[in-house]
mmCIF file of C-alpha atoms in Angstrom:
data_model
loop_
_atom_site.group_PDB
_atom_site.id
_atom_site.type_symbol
_atom_site.label_atom_id
_atom_site.label_comp_id
_atom_site.label_asym_id
_atom_site.label_seq_id
_atom_site.Cartn_x
_atom_site.Cartn_y
_atom_site.Cartn_z
ATOM 1 C CA MET E 150 0.011 0.015 -0.012
ATOM 2 C CA MET E 151 2.770 2.378 0.909
ATOM 3 C CA ASN E 152 4.453 1.847 -2.483
ATOM 4 C CA TYR E 153 1.252 2.664 -4.217
ATOM 5 C CA ILE E 154 0.880 5.945 -2.227
ATOM 6 C CA LEU E 155 4.507 6.934 -2.979
ATOM 7 C CA SER E 156 4.195 6.013 -6.647
ATOM 8 C CA THR E 157 0.986 8.076 -6.880
ATOM 9 C CA LEU E 158 2.633 11.067 -5.189
ATOM 10 C CA LEU E 159 5.628 10.849 -7.550
ATOM 11 C CA PHE E 160 3.287 10.648 -10.545
ATOM 12 C CA LEU E 161 1.305 13.695 -9.403
ATOM 13 C CA THR E 162 4.456 15.555 -8.766
ATOM 14 C CA LEU E 163 5.803 14.890 -12.207
ATOM 15 C CA LEU E 164 2.461 15.493 -13.813
ATOM 16 C CA SER E 165 2.176 18.943 -12.254
ATOM 17 C CA GLY E 166 5.557 19.951 -13.461
ATOM 18 C CA TYR E 167 6.555 20.623 -9.853
ATOM 19 C CA SER E 168 9.983 19.502 -8.687
ATOM 20 C CA GLN E 169 11.756 20.472 -5.542
ATOM 21 C CA ASP E 170 15.495 20.466 -5.493
ATOM 22 C CA ASN E 171 16.576 20.818 -1.909
ATOM 23 C CA THR E 172 20.266 20.919 -2.881
ATOM 24 C CA LYS E 173 20.022 24.286 -4.728
ATOM 25 C CA ARG E 174 20.386 27.588 -3.038
ATOM 26 C CA TYR E 175 19.542 31.017 -4.363
ATOM 27 C CA TYR E 176 21.308 34.238 -3.579
ATOM 28 C CA VAL E 177 20.179 37.624 -4.649
ATOM 29 C CA VAL E 178 23.503 39.306 -5.462
ATOM 30 C CA VAL E 179 23.591 43.130 -5.082
ATOM 31 C CA GLN E 180 27.285 43.679 -5.996
ATOM 32 C CA SER E 181 30.212 41.622 -7.100
ATOM 33 C CA PHE E 182 34.026 42.180 -6.887
ATOM 34 C CA LYS E 183 37.222 40.556 -8.209
ATOM 35 C CA ASN E 184 39.056 42.043 -5.234
ATOM 36 C CA GLU E 185 38.360 40.476 -1.782
ATOM 37 C CA VAL E 186 39.295 43.744 0.004
ATOM 38 C CA LEU E 187 36.813 45.779 -1.934
ATOM 39 C CA ALA E 188 34.148 43.088 -1.424
ATOM 40 C CA LYS E 189 34.738 43.298 2.457
ATOM 41 C CA GLN E 190 34.634 47.099 2.343
ATOM 42 C CA PHE E 191 31.245 47.046 0.562
ATOM 43 C CA GLN E 192 29.979 44.365 2.905
ATOM 44 C CA GLN E 193 30.829 46.705 5.865
ATOM 45 C CA GLU E 194 29.231 49.650 4.218
ATOM 46 C CA MET E 195 25.904 47.655 3.753
ATOM 47 C CA LYS E 196 26.060 46.430 7.335
ATOM 48 C CA GLN E 197 26.438 49.995 8.504
ATOM 49 C CA LYS E 198 23.340 50.794 6.550
ATOM 50 C CA GLY E 199 21.455 48.032 8.357
ATOM 51 C CA TYR E 200 21.676 45.241 5.821
ATOM 52 C CA ASP E 201 22.724 41.688 6.784
ATOM 53 C CA ALA E 202 25.359 41.480 4.035
ATOM 54 C CA ALA E 203 27.333 38.384 3.478
ATOM 55 C CA ILE E 204 30.057 37.387 0.933
ATOM 56 C CA LEU E 205 29.914 34.219 -1.265
ATOM 57 C CA TYR E 206 33.046 33.455 -3.239
ATOM 58 C CA ASN E 207 32.526 31.849 -6.684
ATOM 59 C CA ALA E 208 35.884 30.033 -7.281
ATOM 60 C CA GLU E 209 34.870 29.137 -10.862
ATOM 61 C CA ARG E 210 34.598 32.822 -11.884
ATOM 62 C CA ALA E 211 36.998 34.184 -9.135
ATOM 63 C CA PHE E 212 34.352 36.672 -7.991
ATOM 64 C CA TYR E 213 33.055 37.736 -4.505
ATOM 65 C CA TYR E 214 29.416 38.136 -4.419
ATOM 66 C CA ILE E 215 27.724 40.383 -1.906
ATOM 67 C CA TYR E 216 24.235 39.109 -0.934
ATOM 68 C CA PHE E 217 21.694 39.644 1.883
ATOM 69 C CA GLU E 218 20.010 36.308 2.261
ATOM 70 C CA GLU E 219 20.215 32.667 1.187
ATOM 71 C CA ILE E 220 16.910 31.649 -0.271
ATOM 72 C CA LYS E 221 15.504 28.198 -0.792
ATOM 73 C CA THR E 222 13.298 28.659 -3.834
ATOM 74 C CA LEU E 223 13.804 30.479 -7.136
ATOM 75 C CA GLN E 224 10.313 32.119 -6.988
ATOM 76 C CA THR E 225 11.133 33.704 -3.629
ATOM 77 C CA ALA E 226 14.576 34.818 -4.880
ATOM 78 C CA ALA E 227 13.054 36.414 -7.955
ATOM 79 C CA LYS E 228 10.524 38.392 -5.842
ATOM 80 C CA GLU E 229 13.381 39.475 -3.524
ATOM 81 C CA LYS E 230 15.442 40.542 -6.527
ATOM 82 C CA ASP E 231 12.511 42.778 -7.666
ATOM 83 C CA ILE E 232 12.176 44.309 -4.318
ATOM 84 C CA LEU E 233 15.908 45.012 -4.083
ATOM 85 C CA ARG E 234 15.894 46.473 -7.560
ATOM 86 C CA SER E 235 13.123 48.910 -6.626
ATOM 87 C CA SER E 236 14.994 49.795 -3.473
ATOM 88 C CA GLY E 237 18.083 51.177 -5.161
ATOM 89 C CA PHE E 238 19.903 48.003 -6.044
ATOM 90 C CA GLU E 239 19.132 48.232 -9.740
ATOM 91 C CA ASN E 240 21.647 45.603 -10.793
ATOM 92 C CA ALA E 241 20.586 42.830 -8.351
ATOM 93 C CA TRP E 242 20.437 39.420 -9.840
ATOM 94 C CA VAL E 243 19.968 35.806 -8.695
ATOM 95 C CA TYR E 244 22.911 33.376 -8.306
ATOM 96 C CA VAL E 245 22.070 29.691 -8.150
ATOM 97 C CA LYS E 246 24.428 27.440 -6.273
#
């Protein structure tokens, strides 16, 4: 019986086009730097302005990304990006890791 229920749930999930990947994380990047010192300076400026700024290093591209929050879904990250863009961070974008 349990296998039937699990199979049905899997089928309905696939049928609806919904898939949840708990391994992916989304970051709304507000600024990026090649230089670590500049990234840390910007992070401190954002913290002084009240933002909970953090740095994420992308070794593949050798860039330091400044972001405010790790987000679990792409939809939520996209909404947050739009909010940040309308709040003065016009170049905000979503990084998927």
